[in-house]
mmCIF file of C-alpha atoms in Angstrom:
data_model
loop_
_atom_site.group_PDB
_atom_site.id
_atom_site.type_symbol
_atom_site.label_atom_id
_atom_site.label_comp_id
_atom_site.label_asym_id
_atom_site.label_seq_id
_atom_site.Cartn_x
_atom_site.Cartn_y
_atom_site.Cartn_z
ATOM 1 C CA UNK A 83 65.206 -75.676 -47.012
ATOM 2 C CA UNK A 84 62.770 -74.597 -44.262
ATOM 3 C CA UNK A 85 60.683 -77.189 -42.485
ATOM 4 C CA UNK A 86 57.390 -75.380 -41.927
ATOM 5 C CA UNK A 87 56.235 -77.997 -39.406
ATOM 6 C CA UNK A 88 59.324 -77.281 -37.266
ATOM 7 C CA UNK A 89 58.192 -73.615 -36.751
ATOM 8 C CA UNK A 90 56.678 -73.897 -33.271
ATOM 9 C CA UNK A 91 53.640 -72.053 -31.940
ATOM 10 C CA UNK A 92 55.671 -70.387 -29.169
ATOM 11 C CA UNK A 93 58.072 -68.969 -31.713
ATOM 12 C CA UNK A 94 55.167 -67.564 -33.708
ATOM 13 C CA UNK A 95 53.758 -65.863 -30.557
ATOM 14 C CA UNK A 96 57.110 -64.202 -29.670
ATOM 15 C CA UNK A 97 57.479 -62.968 -33.232
ATOM 16 C CA UNK A 98 53.979 -61.509 -33.243
ATOM 17 C CA UNK A 99 54.535 -59.732 -29.914
ATOM 18 C CA UNK A 100 57.746 -58.144 -31.194
ATOM 19 C CA UNK A 101 55.902 -56.942 -34.312
ATOM 20 C CA UNK A 102 53.035 -55.343 -32.341
ATOM 21 C CA UNK A 103 55.496 -53.648 -29.984
ATOM 22 C CA UNK A 104 57.417 -52.253 -32.919
ATOM 23 C CA UNK A 105 54.250 -50.775 -34.384
ATOM 24 C CA UNK A 106 52.785 -49.361 -31.125
ATOM 25 C CA UNK A 107 55.949 -47.611 -29.944
ATOM 26 C CA UNK A 108 56.195 -45.100 -32.834
ATOM 27 C CA UNK A 109 52.438 -44.358 -32.491
ATOM 28 C CA UNK A 110 52.768 -43.652 -28.768
ATOM 29 C CA UNK A 111 55.733 -41.377 -29.429
ATOM 30 C CA UNK A 112 53.754 -39.575 -32.129
ATOM 31 C CA UNK A 113 50.740 -39.008 -29.865
ATOM 32 C CA UNK A 114 52.976 -37.753 -27.072
ATOM 33 C CA UNK A 115 54.613 -35.258 -29.383
ATOM 34 C CA UNK A 116 51.250 -34.040 -30.683
ATOM 35 C CA UNK A 117 49.829 -33.490 -27.199
ATOM 36 C CA UNK A 118 52.967 -31.645 -26.075
ATOM 37 C CA UNK A 119 53.366 -29.348 -29.070
ATOM 38 C CA UNK A 120 49.680 -28.449 -29.668
ATOM 39 C CA UNK A 121 48.778 -24.934 -28.280
ATOM 40 C CA UNK A 122 45.901 -24.603 -25.774
ATOM 41 C CA UNK A 123 42.577 -23.496 -27.330
ATOM 42 C CA UNK A 124 41.622 -19.821 -26.880
ATOM 43 C CA UNK A 125 38.271 -17.974 -27.269
ATOM 44 C CA UNK A 126 37.827 -16.248 -30.570
ATOM 45 C CA UNK A 127 37.997 -12.437 -30.471
ATOM 46 C CA UNK A 128 34.488 -12.263 -31.899
ATOM 47 C CA UNK A 129 33.007 -14.402 -29.108
ATOM 48 C CA UNK A 130 34.817 -12.444 -26.384
ATOM 49 C CA UNK A 131 33.665 -9.153 -27.819
ATOM 50 C CA UNK A 132 30.045 -10.358 -28.009
ATOM 51 C CA UNK A 133 30.119 -11.517 -24.390
ATOM 52 C CA UNK A 134 31.593 -8.254 -23.122
ATOM 53 C CA UNK A 135 29.020 -5.993 -24.869
ATOM 54 C CA UNK A 136 25.848 -8.062 -24.285
ATOM 55 C CA UNK A 137 23.334 -6.440 -21.956
ATOM 56 C CA UNK A 138 20.513 -8.667 -20.729
ATOM 57 C CA UNK A 139 16.983 -7.214 -21.037
ATOM 58 C CA UNK A 140 15.631 -5.437 -17.974
ATOM 59 C CA UNK A 141 13.013 -7.525 -16.195
ATOM 60 C CA UNK A 142 9.687 -5.775 -15.750
ATOM 61 C CA UNK A 143 6.378 -6.260 -14.008
ATOM 62 C CA UNK A 144 3.088 -4.495 -14.722
ATOM 63 C CA UNK A 145 1.097 -2.316 -12.374
ATOM 64 C CA UNK A 146 -2.146 -4.284 -11.965
ATOM 65 C CA UNK A 147 -4.381 -1.189 -11.937
ATOM 66 C CA UNK A 148 -2.592 0.648 -14.741
ATOM 67 C CA UNK A 149 -1.014 -1.895 -17.092
ATOM 68 C CA UNK A 150 2.296 -0.016 -17.320
ATOM 69 C CA UNK A 151 5.673 -1.725 -16.897
ATOM 70 C CA UNK A 152 7.877 -1.187 -13.834
ATOM 71 C CA UNK A 153 11.052 -2.743 -12.397
ATOM 72 C CA UNK A 154 10.500 -5.840 -10.229
ATOM 73 C CA UNK A 155 9.701 -5.057 -6.618
ATOM 74 C CA UNK A 156 7.780 -1.849 -7.356
ATOM 75 C CA UNK A 157 4.424 -3.539 -6.751
ATOM 76 C CA UNK A 158 5.062 -4.764 -3.218
ATOM 77 C CA UNK A 159 2.515 -2.555 -1.436
ATOM 78 C CA UNK A 160 -1.286 -2.346 -1.196
ATOM 79 C CA UNK A 161 -3.621 -0.114 -3.139
ATOM 80 C CA UNK A 162 -5.469 2.693 -1.382
ATOM 81 C CA UNK A 163 -9.117 3.473 -2.187
ATOM 82 C CA UNK A 164 -10.500 6.719 -0.752
ATOM 83 C CA UNK A 165 -13.988 8.235 -0.819
ATOM 84 C CA UNK A 166 -13.375 11.657 -2.378
ATOM 85 C CA UNK A 167 -15.795 14.586 -2.273
ATOM 86 C CA UNK A 168 -17.083 16.102 -5.537
ATOM 87 C CA UNK A 169 -19.083 18.975 -4.096
ATOM 88 C CA UNK A 170 -18.284 22.368 -5.615
ATOM 89 C CA UNK A 171 -16.816 23.403 -2.265
ATOM 90 C CA UNK A 172 -14.430 20.443 -2.409
ATOM 91 C CA UNK A 173 -12.897 21.320 -5.781
ATOM 92 C CA UNK A 174 -10.124 21.189 -6.769
ATOM 93 C CA UNK A 175 -9.404 17.898 -5.000
ATOM 94 C CA UNK A 176 -5.987 16.793 -3.782
ATOM 95 C CA UNK A 177 -4.278 13.934 -5.643
ATOM 96 C CA UNK A 178 -6.891 12.967 -8.254
ATOM 97 C CA UNK A 179 -4.379 13.586 -11.052
ATOM 98 C CA UNK A 180 -2.223 10.705 -9.747
ATOM 99 C CA UNK A 181 -4.888 8.000 -9.512
ATOM 100 C CA UNK A 182 -4.852 4.655 -11.292
ATOM 101 C CA UNK A 183 -8.648 4.229 -11.186
ATOM 102 C CA UNK A 184 -11.533 6.559 -10.355
ATOM 103 C CA UNK A 185 -15.160 5.427 -10.026
ATOM 104 C CA UNK A 186 -17.779 8.191 -10.178
ATOM 105 C CA UNK A 187 -21.064 7.230 -8.494
ATOM 106 C CA UNK A 188 -24.425 8.841 -7.805
ATOM 107 C CA UNK A 189 -25.180 9.867 -4.208
ATOM 108 C CA UNK A 190 -28.096 11.676 -2.605
ATOM 109 C CA UNK A 191 -29.375 14.951 -3.999
ATOM 110 C CA UNK A 192 -28.263 14.134 -7.546
ATOM 111 C CA UNK A 193 -24.624 14.768 -6.634
ATOM 112 C CA UNK A 194 -21.711 12.421 -7.269
ATOM 113 C CA UNK A 195 -18.695 11.227 -5.284
ATOM 114 C CA UNK A 196 -15.579 9.311 -6.224
ATOM 115 C CA UNK A 197 -13.922 6.111 -5.189
ATOM 116 C CA UNK A 198 -10.376 7.126 -6.088
ATOM 117 C CA UNK A 199 -7.726 4.392 -6.158
ATOM 118 C CA UNK A 200 -3.964 4.821 -5.955
ATOM 119 C CA UNK A 201 -1.295 2.141 -6.307
ATOM 120 C CA UNK A 202 1.387 3.075 -8.840
ATOM 121 C CA UNK A 203 1.829 6.648 -7.563
ATOM 122 C CA UNK A 204 0.617 7.417 -4.041
ATOM 123 C CA UNK A 205 0.558 11.120 -3.039
ATOM 124 C CA UNK A 206 1.534 12.410 0.362
ATOM 125 C CA UNK A 207 -1.922 13.945 0.878
ATOM 126 C CA UNK A 208 -5.328 13.201 -0.695
ATOM 127 C CA UNK A 209 -8.821 14.574 -0.155
ATOM 128 C CA UNK A 210 -11.251 15.982 0.680
ATOM 129 C CA UNK A 211 -12.334 12.662 2.225
ATOM 130 C CA UNK A 212 -16.057 11.915 2.634
ATOM 131 C CA UNK A 213 -18.261 9.163 4.039
ATOM 132 C CA UNK A 214 -18.878 5.617 2.831
ATOM 133 C CA UNK A 215 -21.939 4.612 0.761
ATOM 134 C CA UNK A 216 -23.762 1.258 0.338
ATOM 135 C CA UNK A 217 -22.253 0.399 -3.093
ATOM 136 C CA UNK A 218 -18.673 1.015 -1.990
ATOM 137 C CA UNK A 219 -18.010 -2.490 -0.614
ATOM 138 C CA UNK A 220 -18.905 -3.940 -4.035
ATOM 139 C CA UNK A 221 -16.656 -1.429 -5.805
ATOM 140 C CA UNK A 222 -13.664 -1.738 -3.477
ATOM 141 C CA UNK A 223 -13.660 -5.395 -2.337
ATOM 142 C CA UNK A 224 -12.010 -6.753 -5.547
ATOM 143 C CA UNK A 225 -9.009 -4.480 -4.923
ATOM 144 C CA UNK A 226 -8.189 -5.674 -1.426
ATOM 145 C CA UNK A 227 -5.717 -3.241 0.110
ATOM 146 C CA UNK A 228 -6.910 -0.277 2.175
ATOM 147 C CA UNK A 229 -10.025 1.891 2.120
ATOM 148 C CA UNK A 230 -10.230 5.308 3.795
ATOM 149 C CA UNK A 231 -13.350 7.368 4.460
ATOM 150 C CA UNK A 232 -14.616 9.960 6.923
ATOM 151 C CA UNK A 233 -17.475 7.926 8.441
ATOM 152 C CA UNK A 234 -21.023 7.162 7.313
ATOM 153 C CA UNK A 235 -24.211 5.497 8.468
ATOM 154 C CA UNK A 236 -23.353 2.594 10.747
ATOM 155 C CA UNK A 237 -25.036 0.080 8.441
ATOM 156 C CA UNK A 238 -22.817 1.189 5.566
ATOM 157 C CA UNK A 239 -19.695 1.164 7.722
ATOM 158 C CA UNK A 240 -20.584 -2.379 8.863
ATOM 159 C CA UNK A 241 -20.932 -3.447 5.224
ATOM 160 C CA UNK A 242 -17.478 -2.070 4.462
ATOM 161 C CA UNK A 243 -15.758 -3.581 7.491
ATOM 162 C CA UNK A 244 -17.280 -6.975 6.652
ATOM 163 C CA UNK A 245 -14.983 -7.187 3.597
ATOM 164 C CA UNK A 246 -11.334 -8.249 3.707
ATOM 165 C CA UNK A 247 -10.209 -4.653 3.011
ATOM 166 C CA UNK A 248 -8.282 -2.781 5.728
ATOM 167 C CA UNK A 249 -10.542 0.059 6.931
ATOM 168 C CA UNK A 250 -9.334 3.512 8.051
ATOM 169 C CA UNK A 251 -12.062 5.953 9.115
ATOM 170 C CA UNK A 252 -11.735 9.570 10.231
ATOM 171 C CA UNK A 253 -14.575 9.268 12.784
ATOM 172 C CA UNK A 254 -12.772 6.452 14.609
ATOM 173 C CA UNK A 255 -9.230 7.379 13.632
ATOM 174 C CA UNK A 256 -6.441 5.724 15.595
ATOM 175 C CA UNK A 257 -3.741 6.420 13.016
ATOM 176 C CA UNK A 258 -3.404 10.170 13.477
ATOM 177 C CA UNK A 259 -3.170 10.468 9.686
ATOM 178 C CA UNK A 260 -6.491 12.275 9.128
ATOM 179 C CA UNK A 261 -6.804 16.005 9.725
ATOM 180 C CA UNK A 262 -8.818 19.045 8.684
ATOM 181 C CA UNK A 263 -7.264 21.638 6.425
ATOM 182 C CA UNK A 264 -7.833 25.364 6.817
ATOM 183 C CA UNK A 265 -8.072 25.693 3.026
ATOM 184 C CA UNK A 266 -11.703 24.473 2.954
ATOM 185 C CA UNK A 267 -14.877 24.732 5.008
ATOM 186 C CA UNK A 268 -16.227 21.702 6.878
ATOM 187 C CA UNK A 269 -17.344 19.088 5.932
ATOM 188 C CA UNK A 270 -15.270 19.479 2.760
ATOM 189 C CA UNK A 271 -11.901 19.784 4.509
ATOM 190 C CA UNK A 272 -10.869 16.315 5.754
ATOM 191 C CA UNK A 273 -7.541 15.212 4.264
ATOM 192 C CA UNK A 274 -5.470 12.052 4.633
ATOM 193 C CA UNK A 275 -1.727 11.431 4.685
ATOM 194 C CA UNK A 276 -2.042 8.728 2.056
ATOM 195 C CA UNK A 277 1.543 7.572 1.607
ATOM 196 C CA UNK A 278 2.070 7.271 5.356
ATOM 197 C CA UNK A 279 -1.062 5.093 5.639
ATOM 198 C CA UNK A 280 0.159 2.774 2.876
ATOM 199 C CA UNK A 281 3.630 2.577 4.415
ATOM 200 C CA UNK A 282 2.118 1.501 7.729
ATOM 201 C CA UNK A 283 0.349 -1.371 5.977
ATOM 202 C CA UNK A 284 3.269 -2.607 3.884
ATOM 203 C CA UNK A 285 2.506 -6.260 4.651
ATOM 204 C CA UNK A 286 -0.868 -6.031 2.881
ATOM 205 C CA UNK A 287 -0.486 -7.519 -0.632
ATOM 206 C CA UNK A 288 -0.698 -5.637 -3.903
ATOM 207 C CA UNK A 289 -4.083 -5.602 -5.667
ATOM 208 C CA UNK A 290 -4.969 -8.193 -8.310
ATOM 209 C CA UNK A 291 -5.343 -7.018 -11.899
ATOM 210 C CA UNK A 292 -8.811 -5.574 -12.572
ATOM 211 C CA UNK A 293 -8.885 -5.099 -16.354
ATOM 212 C CA UNK A 294 -7.086 -6.620 -19.353
ATOM 213 C CA UNK A 295 -4.462 -4.374 -20.967
ATOM 214 C CA UNK A 296 -2.868 -4.111 -24.395
ATOM 215 C CA UNK A 297 0.822 -3.312 -24.735
ATOM 216 C CA UNK A 298 0.199 0.093 -26.358
ATOM 217 C CA UNK A 299 -2.635 2.534 -27.065
ATOM 218 C CA UNK A 300 -2.874 1.595 -30.800
ATOM 219 C CA UNK A 301 -3.207 -2.080 -29.789
ATOM 220 C CA UNK A 302 -6.087 -1.472 -27.370
ATOM 221 C CA UNK A 303 -9.484 -2.879 -28.305
ATOM 222 C CA UNK A 304 -11.203 0.484 -28.731
ATOM 223 C CA UNK A 305 -8.380 1.872 -30.878
ATOM 224 C CA UNK A 306 -8.494 -1.204 -33.122
ATOM 225 C CA UNK A 307 -12.250 -1.856 -33.388
ATOM 226 C CA UNK A 308 -13.961 1.319 -32.151
ATOM 227 C CA UNK A 309 -15.461 4.263 -34.009
ATOM 228 C CA UNK A 310 -14.107 7.844 -33.791
ATOM 229 C CA UNK A 311 -15.759 9.758 -30.932
ATOM 230 C CA UNK A 312 -14.561 13.156 -29.728
ATOM 231 C CA UNK A 313 -16.685 13.580 -26.574
ATOM 232 C CA UNK A 314 -18.265 11.200 -24.051
ATOM 233 C CA UNK A 315 -20.903 12.975 -21.968
ATOM 234 C CA UNK A 316 -22.326 11.192 -18.903
ATOM 235 C CA UNK A 317 -25.399 12.749 -17.276
ATOM 236 C CA UNK A 318 -26.064 11.584 -13.705
ATOM 237 C CA UNK A 319 -28.671 14.248 -12.925
ATOM 238 C CA UNK A 320 -29.477 17.861 -13.665
ATOM 239 C CA UNK A 321 -26.719 18.744 -11.192
ATOM 240 C CA UNK A 322 -23.946 16.458 -12.458
ATOM 241 C CA UNK A 323 -23.023 15.996 -16.097
ATOM 242 C CA UNK A 324 -19.307 15.465 -16.622
ATOM 243 C CA UNK A 325 -17.834 14.937 -20.062
ATOM 244 C CA UNK A 326 -14.550 13.799 -21.552
ATOM 245 C CA UNK A 327 -13.120 15.246 -24.775
ATOM 246 C CA UNK A 328 -10.367 13.561 -26.791
ATOM 247 C CA UNK A 329 -7.262 15.720 -27.127
ATOM 248 C CA UNK A 330 -5.203 14.327 -29.995
ATOM 249 C CA UNK A 331 -2.244 16.613 -29.271
ATOM 250 C CA UNK A 332 -1.667 15.139 -25.807
ATOM 251 C CA UNK A 333 -3.158 11.701 -26.534
ATOM 252 C CA UNK A 334 -5.559 11.777 -23.556
ATOM 253 C CA UNK A 335 -9.157 12.622 -22.656
ATOM 254 C CA UNK A 336 -9.709 15.938 -20.848
ATOM 255 C CA UNK A 337 -12.426 16.234 -18.223
ATOM 256 C CA UNK A 338 -15.075 18.914 -17.813
ATOM 257 C CA UNK A 339 -17.661 19.321 -15.051
ATOM 258 C CA UNK A 340 -20.991 20.959 -15.906
ATOM 259 C CA UNK A 341 -19.405 22.630 -18.916
ATOM 260 C CA UNK A 342 -16.243 23.959 -17.236
ATOM 261 C CA UNK A 343 -12.739 22.453 -17.215
ATOM 262 C CA UNK A 344 -12.249 20.165 -14.203
ATOM 263 C CA UNK A 345 -8.900 21.151 -12.697
ATOM 264 C CA UNK A 346 -6.534 19.526 -10.223
ATOM 265 C CA UNK A 347 -4.977 21.376 -7.284
ATOM 266 C CA UNK A 348 -2.181 22.576 -9.564
ATOM 267 C CA UNK A 349 -4.605 24.171 -12.047
ATOM 268 C CA UNK A 350 -4.140 21.467 -14.717
ATOM 269 C CA UNK A 351 -7.191 19.897 -16.350
ATOM 270 C CA UNK A 352 -7.847 16.329 -15.188
ATOM 271 C CA UNK A 353 -7.122 13.728 -17.857
ATOM 272 C CA UNK A 354 -7.397 10.005 -18.496
ATOM 273 C CA UNK A 355 -6.045 7.414 -20.923
ATOM 274 C CA UNK A 356 -9.205 5.277 -20.773
ATOM 275 C CA UNK A 357 -12.794 6.348 -20.106
ATOM 276 C CA UNK A 358 -15.464 3.742 -19.302
ATOM 277 C CA UNK A 359 -19.169 4.597 -19.203
ATOM 278 C CA UNK A 360 -21.169 1.805 -17.532
ATOM 279 C CA UNK A 361 -24.971 1.857 -17.386
ATOM 280 C CA UNK A 362 -26.034 0.704 -13.922
ATOM 281 C CA UNK A 363 -29.287 0.114 -12.060
ATOM 282 C CA UNK A 364 -30.048 2.066 -8.893
ATOM 283 C CA UNK A 365 -31.303 0.267 -5.783
ATOM 284 C CA UNK A 366 -33.517 2.548 -3.644
ATOM 285 C CA UNK A 367 -33.605 0.231 -0.631
ATOM 286 C CA UNK A 368 -31.906 2.896 1.482
ATOM 287 C CA UNK A 369 -34.485 5.572 0.579
ATOM 288 C CA UNK A 370 -32.757 8.886 -0.097
ATOM 289 C CA UNK A 371 -29.323 7.187 -0.397
ATOM 290 C CA UNK A 372 -29.098 5.581 -3.864
ATOM 291 C CA UNK A 373 -27.120 2.361 -4.160
ATOM 292 C CA UNK A 374 -25.425 1.682 -7.482
ATOM 293 C CA UNK A 375 -26.015 -1.975 -8.367
ATOM 294 C CA UNK A 376 -22.584 -3.391 -9.138
ATOM 295 C CA UNK A 377 -23.224 -7.149 -9.105
ATOM 296 C CA UNK A 378 -24.817 -8.039 -12.414
ATOM 297 C CA UNK A 379 -24.319 -6.787 -15.964
ATOM 298 C CA UNK A 380 -25.158 -3.945 -18.290
ATOM 299 C CA UNK A 381 -24.351 -1.909 -21.364
ATOM 300 C CA UNK A 382 -21.055 -0.031 -21.551
ATOM 301 C CA UNK A 383 -18.838 2.078 -23.784
ATOM 302 C CA UNK A 384 -15.054 1.900 -23.704
ATOM 303 C CA UNK A 385 -13.064 4.866 -25.037
ATOM 304 C CA UNK A 386 -9.335 4.842 -25.788
ATOM 305 C CA UNK A 387 -7.182 6.681 -28.302
ATOM 306 C CA UNK A 388 -10.023 8.810 -29.697
ATOM 307 C CA UNK A 389 -12.251 5.823 -30.477
ATOM 308 C CA UNK A 390 -15.167 4.257 -28.624
ATOM 309 C CA UNK A 391 -16.259 0.616 -28.526
ATOM 310 C CA UNK A 392 -19.676 -0.674 -27.488
ATOM 311 C CA UNK A 393 -19.372 -3.261 -24.709
ATOM 312 C CA UNK A 394 -20.996 -5.403 -22.046
ATOM 313 C CA UNK A 395 -19.867 -5.201 -18.418
ATOM 314 C CA UNK A 396 -20.357 -8.064 -15.975
ATOM 315 C CA UNK A 397 -19.495 -8.525 -12.304
ATOM 316 C CA UNK A 398 -20.218 -11.947 -10.832
ATOM 317 C CA UNK A 399 -19.767 -11.301 -7.103
ATOM 318 C CA UNK A 400 -18.715 -8.682 -4.575
ATOM 319 C CA UNK A 401 -15.037 -9.629 -4.711
ATOM 320 C CA UNK A 402 -14.999 -10.208 -8.493
ATOM 321 C CA UNK A 403 -13.565 -7.549 -10.840
ATOM 322 C CA UNK A 404 -15.547 -5.908 -13.628
ATOM 323 C CA UNK A 405 -15.178 -7.852 -16.873
ATOM 324 C CA UNK A 406 -15.566 -6.041 -20.208
ATOM 325 C CA UNK A 407 -16.411 -7.808 -23.488
ATOM 326 C CA UNK A 408 -17.200 -6.486 -26.966
ATOM 327 C CA UNK A 409 -20.253 -7.388 -29.046
ATOM 328 C CA UNK A 410 -18.496 -10.605 -30.128
ATOM 329 C CA UNK A 411 -17.959 -11.661 -26.486
ATOM 330 C CA UNK A 412 -14.201 -11.011 -26.781
ATOM 331 C CA UNK A 413 -12.434 -9.588 -23.710
ATOM 332 C CA UNK A 414 -11.678 -5.893 -24.133
ATOM 333 C CA UNK A 415 -8.125 -4.687 -23.543
ATOM 334 C CA UNK A 416 -7.544 -1.174 -22.270
ATOM 335 C CA UNK A 417 -4.485 0.923 -23.044
ATOM 336 C CA UNK A 418 -1.727 1.200 -20.427
ATOM 337 C CA UNK A 419 -2.524 4.212 -18.261
ATOM 338 C CA UNK A 420 -5.132 5.558 -15.853
ATOM 339 C CA UNK A 421 -8.863 4.864 -16.160
ATOM 340 C CA UNK A 422 -11.998 6.728 -15.088
ATOM 341 C CA UNK A 423 -15.204 4.709 -14.723
ATOM 342 C CA UNK A 424 -18.501 6.605 -14.951
ATOM 343 C CA UNK A 425 -21.282 4.577 -13.248
ATOM 344 C CA UNK A 426 -24.244 6.173 -15.025
ATOM 345 C CA UNK A 427 -27.789 5.305 -13.830
ATOM 346 C CA UNK A 428 -30.003 3.599 -16.394
ATOM 347 C CA UNK A 429 -33.300 5.044 -15.144
ATOM 348 C CA UNK A 430 -32.273 8.648 -14.538
ATOM 349 C CA UNK A 431 -29.123 9.288 -16.538
ATOM 350 C CA UNK A 432 -27.714 9.105 -20.059
ATOM 351 C CA UNK A 433 -24.541 8.608 -22.057
ATOM 352 C CA UNK A 434 -24.119 10.742 -25.188
ATOM 353 C CA UNK A 435 -21.343 10.136 -27.709
ATOM 354 C CA UNK A 436 -20.343 13.031 -29.971
ATOM 355 C CA UNK A 437 -18.460 12.092 -33.191
#
């Protein structure tokens, strides 16, 4: 018969230890066997195949004066604004077909000249180059970059050099990049090596964005909310009345000057994705030299994709861009592509829209 009281505590502890050891040993052996025999994990064929065929999307930036996408690094150079002649003896001009922006403005005698701006596609040669006018600092200052012209009244040159824009003038040329071509008669024969001028000023930053852009033509504000218009005719004077006609086949507006096709140096009619007609006041402070008033606001029409939208343009300061809003005060988005801006005088010009 067992005496329970004679079963000592130490005996119970040794017995318990032996029991735990007996249980743990088989478990340890089992775990060791499992870790030794289990195969190493491998990637599934489906995952490997997906990784090998995946192509990451190409990163893009947008040209600030055109709204079109480009690979990163393509924007790292300044824009170039040039005063371009529009006299009959200056036509066809060199390089207008490759512009991002063109501003047409009234000058003396009822004629017009251009501020032509290149950034996304800079030609080797542009021209004919003409002299600066009093409204040009207000037009060009928001772009930064470089401005090139053939000279001008000293007061107008001083106004231009007072901006932050890099000035290059034919009359005081130290670059050697201006010359006269034998193809035209003076003063309509000054040309500029445009790309070389931009390359020499590579440290000057790219221009800031001037207008808002939609991703596609059908998504632009005029295409969505505008009315069908086939022709936009802007009359500056009895001597200058350009018009733009929508060409559905090519998806662009084609330009005419005084009723005749306006051609580039290659014989192709000038064209634009967007056409803006802005009504502007004329300041006669400089007597026979009209100054387009650019700081302020006025009525406008924005044409894209065969449709035209009524708008308001505003410009708060010399270095501020032009802001376009519709009749509901919503910012207007242009289509990606080039833009011509007709600065039509309120008191002596007109804008006619033909359905």
